[in-house]
């Protein structure tokens, strides 16, 4: 290893030169420290003597500004620049924005939600008087209030249903309101075939695997207190296959009171004796001391069609026609 270098002849620059000549590069000063030393040496350099022979200076020009010698600046290690601070008003703006949004949401809920609820109740209130008012074919009149009509008969001898008079409500598109010989009227899809009243007290309209069953007052109300919900659940013969099936499911049972009438609807699925999965919508209402049933059945994968026929039929059903 070589001995450390000495710079005796460098004068005031000796510490700077010796630091630069160190054998370990890690011990040598960096650029900032070296520049600071040099500035300190320049600042502390002595002024030249007055009797020192120098070059003659030209006469100062009065039109030029005097040249002022600038002494070296004090030097220290520079700190890393601080990160710019966010304005304090940003947090306040965010807080104000959140409060404005909350206030707007509360105001919207107070102004518009009650109106939506009122509008949802208006149809029910508007329909109640119409439903409670006796119509030309309402059950209050009964079959005895009209003269007996001689129904037409098919070539096989079975009574044939007739279209309802033009004075009644128009039938939905694709349907015909049938004035059935069993003293009721109902909207039936076009092209469905009617079967006469069977031993079970049912009138059936069929097309392929779809069946519309109407029971116009077969079972009497016991005790004078109608209970269509209990009748549908435990006694209705049309739902006997559902109750006896090894796999069945039911739900969406609803009770609705329209005027003095209590109506019950339900949705049922079961597997019949042939292994087919059937879907049914059922409707029960007590009229004139008897239970009236409207039921639509079809394949489970055609629930939309079953539901459409069911809704049109129950909305147009009138007993006593």
mmCIF file of C-alpha atoms in Angstrom:
data_model
loop_
_atom_site.group_PDB
_atom_site.id
_atom_site.type_symbol
_atom_site.label_atom_id
_atom_site.label_comp_id
_atom_site.label_asym_id
_atom_site.label_seq_id
_atom_site.Cartn_x
_atom_site.Cartn_y
_atom_site.Cartn_z
ATOM 1 C CA UNK A 1 0.000 0.000 0.000
ATOM 2 C CA UNK A 2 1.336 3.426 -0.932
ATOM 3 C CA UNK A 3 1.631 6.059 1.793
ATOM 4 C CA UNK A 4 -0.895 8.893 1.720
ATOM 5 C CA UNK A 5 -0.026 11.811 -0.517
ATOM 6 C CA UNK A 6 0.783 15.194 0.979
ATOM 7 C CA UNK A 7 0.411 18.539 -0.779
ATOM 8 C CA UNK A 8 2.527 20.917 1.264
ATOM 9 C CA UNK A 9 3.100 23.253 -1.657
ATOM 10 C CA UNK A 10 -0.586 23.797 -2.445
ATOM 11 C CA UNK A 11 -1.139 26.470 0.145
ATOM 12 C CA UNK A 12 -4.796 26.976 1.099
ATOM 13 C CA UNK A 13 -5.775 24.280 -1.369
ATOM 14 C CA UNK A 14 -3.834 21.605 0.532
ATOM 15 C CA UNK A 15 -6.848 20.005 2.309
ATOM 16 C CA UNK A 16 -8.774 19.938 -0.921
ATOM 17 C CA UNK A 17 -5.972 18.321 -2.887
ATOM 18 C CA UNK A 18 -5.171 15.787 -0.158
ATOM 19 C CA UNK A 19 -8.853 14.815 0.073
ATOM 20 C CA UNK A 20 -8.961 14.199 -3.650
ATOM 21 C CA UNK A 21 -5.755 12.083 -3.470
ATOM 22 C CA UNK A 22 -7.102 9.628 -0.877
ATOM 23 C CA UNK A 23 -6.705 5.992 -1.832
ATOM 24 C CA UNK A 24 -10.269 4.975 -0.846
ATOM 25 C CA UNK A 25 -12.711 6.520 -3.303
ATOM 26 C CA UNK A 26 -15.426 6.394 -0.675
ATOM 27 C CA UNK A 27 -13.464 8.846 1.486
ATOM 28 C CA UNK A 28 -13.079 11.407 -1.293
ATOM 29 C CA UNK A 29 -15.434 14.400 -1.137
ATOM 30 C CA UNK A 30 -18.370 14.528 -3.478
ATOM 31 C CA UNK A 31 -19.053 17.290 -5.914
ATOM 32 C CA UNK A 32 -21.226 19.383 -3.618
ATOM 33 C CA UNK A 33 -18.752 19.254 -0.741
ATOM 34 C CA UNK A 34 -15.831 20.103 -3.036
ATOM 35 C CA UNK A 35 -17.676 23.057 -4.496
ATOM 36 C CA UNK A 36 -18.451 24.312 -1.027
ATOM 37 C CA UNK A 37 -14.779 24.202 -0.025
ATOM 38 C CA UNK A 38 -13.753 26.117 -3.109
ATOM 39 C CA UNK A 39 -16.369 28.790 -2.483
ATOM 40 C CA UNK A 40 -15.206 29.120 1.123
ATOM 41 C CA UNK A 41 -11.588 29.553 -0.030
ATOM 42 C CA UNK A 42 -12.623 32.208 -2.515
ATOM 43 C CA UNK A 43 -14.623 34.044 0.144
ATOM 44 C CA UNK A 44 -11.704 34.001 2.610
ATOM 45 C CA UNK A 45 -9.009 34.908 0.067
ATOM 46 C CA UNK A 46 -7.060 38.051 1.115
ATOM 47 C CA UNK A 47 -7.320 41.241 -0.838
ATOM 48 C CA UNK A 48 -4.228 42.135 -2.943
ATOM 49 C CA UNK A 49 -1.725 44.532 -1.391
ATOM 50 C CA UNK A 50 -1.842 48.172 -2.446
ATOM 51 C CA UNK A 51 1.860 48.368 -3.306
ATOM 52 C CA UNK A 52 1.702 45.304 -5.478
ATOM 53 C CA UNK A 53 2.913 46.167 -8.936
ATOM 54 C CA UNK A 54 0.084 45.593 -11.257
ATOM 55 C CA UNK A 55 -0.957 46.433 -14.674
ATOM 56 C CA UNK A 56 -2.164 49.971 -15.247
ATOM 57 C CA UNK A 57 -5.949 50.156 -15.242
ATOM 58 C CA UNK A 58 -7.715 52.278 -17.784
ATOM 59 C CA UNK A 59 -9.547 55.345 -16.718
ATOM 60 C CA UNK A 60 -13.085 54.547 -15.594
ATOM 61 C CA UNK A 61 -15.735 55.421 -18.054
ATOM 62 C CA UNK A 62 -18.355 57.564 -16.323
ATOM 63 C CA UNK A 63 -21.027 56.172 -18.633
ATOM 64 C CA UNK A 64 -20.476 52.588 -17.410
ATOM 65 C CA UNK A 65 -21.640 51.177 -14.127
ATOM 66 C CA UNK A 66 -18.918 50.171 -11.691
ATOM 67 C CA UNK A 67 -18.036 46.468 -11.565
ATOM 68 C CA UNK A 68 -18.528 45.165 -8.040
ATOM 69 C CA UNK A 69 -16.588 42.082 -7.055
ATOM 70 C CA UNK A 70 -18.817 39.445 -5.624
ATOM 71 C CA UNK A 71 -17.430 37.471 -2.764
ATOM 72 C CA UNK A 72 -18.099 33.789 -2.441
ATOM 73 C CA UNK A 73 -21.337 32.618 -0.841
ATOM 74 C CA UNK A 74 -21.491 30.624 2.353
ATOM 75 C CA UNK A 75 -22.014 26.985 1.422
ATOM 76 C CA UNK A 76 -23.805 24.167 3.083
ATOM 77 C CA UNK A 77 -25.301 20.863 1.993
ATOM 78 C CA UNK A 78 -28.571 21.391 0.203
ATOM 79 C CA UNK A 79 -31.626 19.602 1.529
ATOM 80 C CA UNK A 80 -33.907 17.711 -0.752
ATOM 81 C CA UNK A 81 -36.719 19.918 -1.959
ATOM 82 C CA UNK A 82 -39.870 19.377 0.055
ATOM 83 C CA UNK A 83 -42.853 17.856 -1.679
ATOM 84 C CA UNK A 84 -45.446 20.408 -2.687
ATOM 85 C CA UNK A 85 -48.228 20.627 -0.143
ATOM 86 C CA UNK A 86 -51.772 20.182 -1.173
ATOM 87 C CA UNK A 87 -53.923 23.203 -0.709
ATOM 88 C CA UNK A 88 -55.844 23.105 2.517
ATOM 89 C CA UNK A 89 -59.002 24.067 0.718
ATOM 90 C CA UNK A 90 -59.127 20.702 -1.128
ATOM 91 C CA UNK A 91 -60.322 18.820 1.945
ATOM 92 C CA UNK A 92 -62.938 21.442 2.622
ATOM 93 C CA UNK A 93 -64.193 21.244 -0.939
ATOM 94 C CA UNK A 94 -64.531 17.459 -0.695
ATOM 95 C CA UNK A 95 -66.433 17.733 2.577
ATOM 96 C CA UNK A 96 -68.779 20.363 1.155
ATOM 97 C CA UNK A 97 -69.389 18.223 -1.941
ATOM 98 C CA UNK A 98 -70.306 15.155 0.138
ATOM 99 C CA UNK A 99 -72.711 17.208 2.260
ATOM 100 C CA UNK A 100 -74.370 18.649 -0.850
ATOM 101 C CA UNK A 101 -74.869 15.159 -2.314
ATOM 102 C CA UNK A 102 -76.381 13.848 0.922
ATOM 103 C CA UNK A 103 -78.723 16.820 1.154
ATOM 104 C CA UNK A 104 -79.820 16.355 -2.454
ATOM 105 C CA UNK A 105 -80.517 12.639 -1.907
ATOM 106 C CA UNK A 106 -82.663 13.323 1.161
ATOM 107 C CA UNK A 107 -84.580 16.060 -0.666
ATOM 108 C CA UNK A 108 -85.188 13.761 -3.653
ATOM 109 C CA UNK A 109 -86.507 10.994 -1.393
ATOM 110 C CA UNK A 110 -88.840 13.367 0.456
ATOM 111 C CA UNK A 111 -90.245 14.923 -2.722
ATOM 112 C CA UNK A 112 -90.640 11.963 -5.071
ATOM 113 C CA UNK A 113 -91.022 8.756 -3.034
ATOM 114 C CA UNK A 114 -94.384 9.702 -1.470
ATOM 115 C CA UNK A 115 -95.728 10.540 -4.942
ATOM 116 C CA UNK A 116 -94.660 7.134 -6.240
ATOM 117 C CA UNK A 117 -96.444 5.426 -3.343
ATOM 118 C CA UNK A 118 -99.622 7.452 -3.939
ATOM 119 C CA UNK A 119 -99.593 6.668 -7.645
ATOM 120 C CA UNK A 120 -99.224 2.960 -6.848
ATOM 121 C CA UNK A 121 -102.373 3.061 -4.665
ATOM 122 C CA UNK A 122 -104.538 5.042 -7.062
ATOM 123 C CA UNK A 123 -105.365 2.179 -9.475
ATOM 124 C CA UNK A 124 -106.542 0.001 -6.577
ATOM 125 C CA UNK A 125 -108.792 2.749 -5.256
ATOM 126 C CA UNK A 126 -110.118 3.474 -8.723
ATOM 127 C CA UNK A 127 -110.846 -0.172 -9.457
ATOM 128 C CA UNK A 128 -112.579 -0.967 -6.161
ATOM 129 C CA UNK A 129 -115.851 0.889 -6.949
ATOM 130 C CA UNK A 130 -115.964 -0.633 -10.415
ATOM 131 C CA UNK A 131 -115.350 -4.106 -9.028
ATOM 132 C CA UNK A 132 -117.909 -3.727 -6.235
ATOM 133 C CA UNK A 133 -120.577 -2.229 -8.524
ATOM 134 C CA UNK A 134 -122.956 -4.895 -9.872
ATOM 135 C CA UNK A 135 -122.519 -5.444 -13.603
ATOM 136 C CA UNK A 136 -124.922 -6.885 -16.079
ATOM 137 C CA UNK A 137 -123.454 -10.370 -15.536
ATOM 138 C CA UNK A 138 -122.532 -10.089 -11.830
ATOM 139 C CA UNK A 139 -123.358 -12.958 -9.453
ATOM 140 C CA UNK A 140 -125.823 -10.806 -7.424
ATOM 141 C CA UNK A 141 -128.351 -11.041 -10.238
ATOM 142 C CA UNK A 142 -128.066 -14.812 -10.384
ATOM 143 C CA UNK A 143 -129.186 -17.047 -13.205
ATOM 144 C CA UNK A 144 -132.846 -16.565 -12.247
ATOM 145 C CA UNK A 145 -132.773 -12.843 -13.056
ATOM 146 C CA UNK A 146 -132.605 -13.537 -16.777
ATOM 147 C CA UNK A 147 -134.926 -15.579 -18.902
ATOM 148 C CA UNK A 148 -133.644 -19.038 -19.704
ATOM 149 C CA UNK A 149 -131.834 -19.249 -23.010
ATOM 150 C CA UNK A 150 -131.867 -22.278 -25.210
ATOM 151 C CA UNK A 151 -128.217 -22.982 -25.960
ATOM 152 C CA UNK A 152 -127.157 -24.198 -29.328
ATOM 153 C CA UNK A 153 -125.915 -27.743 -29.681
ATOM 154 C CA UNK A 154 -122.989 -29.270 -31.544
ATOM 155 C CA UNK A 155 -123.553 -32.126 -34.040
ATOM 156 C CA UNK A 156 -122.778 -34.565 -31.188
ATOM 157 C CA UNK A 157 -125.546 -33.163 -28.995
ATOM 158 C CA UNK A 158 -123.336 -31.195 -26.518
ATOM 159 C CA UNK A 159 -124.193 -27.544 -25.808
ATOM 160 C CA UNK A 160 -122.054 -25.043 -27.678
ATOM 161 C CA UNK A 161 -120.813 -21.774 -26.139
ATOM 162 C CA UNK A 162 -121.685 -18.535 -27.892
ATOM 163 C CA UNK A 163 -119.713 -15.296 -28.147
ATOM 164 C CA UNK A 164 -120.700 -12.705 -25.556
ATOM 165 C CA UNK A 165 -122.933 -9.774 -26.628
ATOM 166 C CA UNK A 166 -121.191 -6.780 -28.096
ATOM 167 C CA UNK A 167 -122.221 -4.601 -25.138
ATOM 168 C CA UNK A 168 -119.717 -6.295 -22.796
ATOM 169 C CA UNK A 169 -116.072 -5.311 -22.469
ATOM 170 C CA UNK A 170 -114.078 -6.114 -25.610
ATOM 171 C CA UNK A 171 -112.011 -9.285 -25.531
ATOM 172 C CA UNK A 172 -108.204 -9.066 -25.538
ATOM 173 C CA UNK A 173 -106.423 -9.549 -28.834
ATOM 174 C CA UNK A 174 -106.398 -13.221 -29.775
ATOM 175 C CA UNK A 175 -109.266 -14.060 -27.374
ATOM 176 C CA UNK A 176 -113.042 -14.361 -27.571
ATOM 177 C CA UNK A 177 -115.405 -13.823 -24.638
ATOM 178 C CA UNK A 178 -117.561 -16.967 -24.625
ATOM 179 C CA UNK A 179 -121.099 -16.951 -23.158
ATOM 180 C CA UNK A 180 -121.052 -20.537 -21.894
ATOM 181 C CA UNK A 181 -124.235 -22.640 -21.546
ATOM 182 C CA UNK A 182 -123.121 -23.423 -17.966
ATOM 183 C CA UNK A 183 -124.120 -19.862 -17.030
ATOM 184 C CA UNK A 184 -120.814 -18.021 -17.059
ATOM 185 C CA UNK A 185 -118.789 -15.925 -19.474
ATOM 186 C CA UNK A 186 -115.022 -16.012 -19.872
ATOM 187 C CA UNK A 187 -112.300 -14.957 -22.349
ATOM 188 C CA UNK A 188 -110.942 -17.997 -24.205
ATOM 189 C CA UNK A 189 -108.022 -18.023 -26.689
ATOM 190 C CA UNK A 190 -109.110 -18.357 -30.286
ATOM 191 C CA UNK A 191 -109.043 -21.909 -31.581
ATOM 192 C CA UNK A 192 -109.461 -23.662 -28.231
ATOM 193 C CA UNK A 193 -112.008 -26.513 -28.235
ATOM 194 C CA UNK A 194 -114.768 -26.628 -25.636
ATOM 195 C CA UNK A 195 -115.785 -29.840 -23.915
ATOM 196 C CA UNK A 196 -119.186 -30.142 -22.333
ATOM 197 C CA UNK A 197 -119.815 -30.166 -18.590
ATOM 198 C CA UNK A 198 -118.476 -33.463 -17.229
ATOM 199 C CA UNK A 199 -119.407 -35.508 -14.176
ATOM 200 C CA UNK A 200 -116.927 -33.555 -12.026
ATOM 201 C CA UNK A 201 -118.794 -30.322 -12.742
ATOM 202 C CA UNK A 202 -116.013 -28.984 -14.986
ATOM 203 C CA UNK A 203 -116.126 -27.179 -18.309
ATOM 204 C CA UNK A 204 -112.848 -27.612 -20.191
ATOM 205 C CA UNK A 205 -111.335 -25.614 -23.043
ATOM 206 C CA UNK A 206 -108.321 -27.415 -24.517
ATOM 207 C CA UNK A 207 -105.611 -26.957 -27.108
ATOM 208 C CA UNK A 208 -102.814 -29.524 -27.247
ATOM 209 C CA UNK A 209 -101.273 -29.876 -23.786
ATOM 210 C CA UNK A 210 -102.981 -26.733 -22.443
ATOM 211 C CA UNK A 211 -106.293 -26.859 -20.572
ATOM 212 C CA UNK A 212 -108.582 -24.136 -19.208
ATOM 213 C CA UNK A 213 -110.851 -25.585 -16.491
ATOM 214 C CA UNK A 214 -113.917 -23.706 -15.207
ATOM 215 C CA UNK A 215 -116.001 -24.938 -12.257
ATOM 216 C CA UNK A 216 -119.080 -22.664 -12.050
ATOM 217 C CA UNK A 217 -120.291 -23.149 -8.455
ATOM 218 C CA UNK A 218 -120.082 -26.901 -7.950
ATOM 219 C CA UNK A 219 -119.202 -26.968 -4.209
ATOM 220 C CA UNK A 220 -121.327 -25.069 -1.709
ATOM 221 C CA UNK A 221 -119.904 -22.843 1.042
ATOM 222 C CA UNK A 222 -120.152 -24.601 4.396
ATOM 223 C CA UNK A 223 -121.534 -22.699 7.375
ATOM 224 C CA UNK A 224 -122.146 -19.533 5.399
ATOM 225 C CA UNK A 225 -118.589 -18.269 5.967
ATOM 226 C CA UNK A 226 -116.574 -18.418 2.707
ATOM 227 C CA UNK A 227 -113.011 -19.687 3.051
ATOM 228 C CA UNK A 228 -111.548 -19.895 -0.479
ATOM 229 C CA UNK A 229 -108.019 -20.176 0.902
ATOM 230 C CA UNK A 230 -108.811 -23.300 2.937
ATOM 231 C CA UNK A 231 -110.878 -24.719 0.075
ATOM 232 C CA UNK A 232 -107.989 -24.329 -2.377
ATOM 233 C CA UNK A 233 -105.496 -25.803 0.067
ATOM 234 C CA UNK A 234 -107.368 -28.882 1.331
ATOM 235 C CA UNK A 235 -110.612 -29.554 -0.555
ATOM 236 C CA UNK A 236 -110.472 -28.428 -4.178
ATOM 237 C CA UNK A 237 -110.689 -31.593 -6.346
ATOM 238 C CA UNK A 238 -108.834 -29.932 -9.241
ATOM 239 C CA UNK A 239 -105.695 -29.800 -7.048
ATOM 240 C CA UNK A 240 -105.961 -33.427 -5.892
ATOM 241 C CA UNK A 241 -103.205 -34.514 -8.364
ATOM 242 C CA UNK A 242 -100.942 -31.866 -6.821
ATOM 243 C CA UNK A 243 -101.637 -33.052 -3.280
ATOM 244 C CA UNK A 244 -101.183 -36.745 -4.210
ATOM 245 C CA UNK A 245 -98.034 -36.308 -6.321
ATOM 246 C CA UNK A 246 -94.739 -37.694 -5.022
ATOM 247 C CA UNK A 247 -92.991 -34.524 -6.180
ATOM 248 C CA UNK A 248 -94.828 -31.218 -6.063
ATOM 249 C CA UNK A 249 -94.216 -27.574 -5.250
ATOM 250 C CA UNK A 250 -96.527 -24.633 -4.682
ATOM 251 C CA UNK A 251 -96.336 -20.982 -3.828
ATOM 252 C CA UNK A 252 -97.351 -17.412 -4.635
ATOM 253 C CA UNK A 253 -100.659 -17.918 -2.800
ATOM 254 C CA UNK A 254 -102.417 -14.559 -2.510
ATOM 255 C CA UNK A 255 -105.762 -13.451 -1.068
ATOM 256 C CA UNK A 256 -107.418 -10.363 -2.554
ATOM 257 C CA UNK A 257 -110.676 -8.724 -1.512
ATOM 258 C CA UNK A 258 -112.588 -6.910 -4.267
ATOM 259 C CA UNK A 259 -115.707 -5.328 -2.840
ATOM 260 C CA UNK A 260 -117.458 -8.132 -0.918
ATOM 261 C CA UNK A 261 -115.629 -10.870 -2.820
ATOM 262 C CA UNK A 262 -112.610 -12.710 -1.406
ATOM 263 C CA UNK A 263 -110.414 -14.135 -4.165
ATOM 264 C CA UNK A 264 -107.467 -16.544 -3.808
ATOM 265 C CA UNK A 265 -104.826 -17.378 -6.415
ATOM 266 C CA UNK A 266 -101.900 -19.796 -6.378
ATOM 267 C CA UNK A 267 -99.177 -21.356 -8.483
ATOM 268 C CA UNK A 268 -98.484 -25.116 -8.468
ATOM 269 C CA UNK A 269 -96.165 -27.640 -10.125
ATOM 270 C CA UNK A 270 -96.348 -31.439 -9.970
ATOM 271 C CA UNK A 271 -95.566 -34.632 -11.910
ATOM 272 C CA UNK A 272 -98.627 -36.473 -13.189
ATOM 273 C CA UNK A 273 -99.150 -40.213 -13.576
ATOM 274 C CA UNK A 274 -97.619 -40.121 -17.069
ATOM 275 C CA UNK A 275 -94.393 -38.588 -15.728
ATOM 276 C CA UNK A 276 -95.015 -35.143 -17.213
ATOM 277 C CA UNK A 277 -94.131 -32.028 -15.256
ATOM 278 C CA UNK A 278 -97.235 -29.818 -15.175
ATOM 279 C CA UNK A 279 -97.575 -26.175 -14.217
ATOM 280 C CA UNK A 280 -100.907 -24.716 -13.061
ATOM 281 C CA UNK A 281 -102.366 -21.368 -12.058
ATOM 282 C CA UNK A 282 -105.469 -21.618 -9.860
ATOM 283 C CA UNK A 283 -108.217 -19.115 -8.960
ATOM 284 C CA UNK A 284 -111.008 -19.547 -6.382
ATOM 285 C CA UNK A 285 -113.812 -17.106 -5.505
ATOM 286 C CA UNK A 286 -116.999 -17.536 -3.477
ATOM 287 C CA UNK A 287 -120.089 -16.313 -5.378
ATOM 288 C CA UNK A 288 -123.718 -16.898 -4.472
ATOM 289 C CA UNK A 289 -122.898 -19.349 -1.678
ATOM 290 C CA UNK A 290 -120.668 -21.573 -3.865
ATOM 291 C CA UNK A 291 -117.023 -21.773 -4.880
ATOM 292 C CA UNK A 292 -116.122 -20.927 -8.480
ATOM 293 C CA UNK A 293 -112.790 -22.198 -9.835
ATOM 294 C CA UNK A 294 -110.754 -21.103 -12.864
ATOM 295 C CA UNK A 295 -107.631 -23.175 -13.489
ATOM 296 C CA UNK A 296 -105.121 -23.250 -16.372
ATOM 297 C CA UNK A 297 -102.616 -26.103 -16.766
ATOM 298 C CA UNK A 298 -99.797 -26.770 -19.215
ATOM 299 C CA UNK A 299 -96.184 -27.979 -19.506
ATOM 300 C CA UNK A 300 -93.808 -26.538 -16.943
ATOM 301 C CA UNK A 301 -91.505 -25.151 -19.639
ATOM 302 C CA UNK A 302 -94.404 -23.023 -21.000
ATOM 303 C CA UNK A 303 -95.199 -21.105 -17.826
ATOM 304 C CA UNK A 304 -95.479 -17.791 -19.685
ATOM 305 C CA UNK A 305 -98.331 -19.001 -21.890
ATOM 306 C CA UNK A 306 -100.146 -20.588 -18.938
ATOM 307 C CA UNK A 307 -99.860 -17.342 -16.981
ATOM 308 C CA UNK A 308 -101.095 -15.222 -19.913
ATOM 309 C CA UNK A 309 -104.200 -17.373 -20.477
ATOM 310 C CA UNK A 310 -104.859 -17.461 -16.721
ATOM 311 C CA UNK A 311 -104.710 -13.683 -16.313
ATOM 312 C CA UNK A 312 -106.989 -13.028 -19.290
ATOM 313 C CA UNK A 313 -109.501 -15.664 -18.163
ATOM 314 C CA UNK A 314 -109.736 -14.614 -14.506
ATOM 315 C CA UNK A 315 -109.991 -10.922 -15.398
ATOM 316 C CA UNK A 316 -113.019 -11.588 -17.638
ATOM 317 C CA UNK A 317 -114.799 -14.341 -15.677
ATOM 318 C CA UNK A 318 -118.421 -13.572 -14.775
ATOM 319 C CA UNK A 319 -120.872 -16.003 -13.222
ATOM 320 C CA UNK A 320 -124.615 -16.096 -13.905
ATOM 321 C CA UNK A 321 -124.402 -15.480 -17.636
#
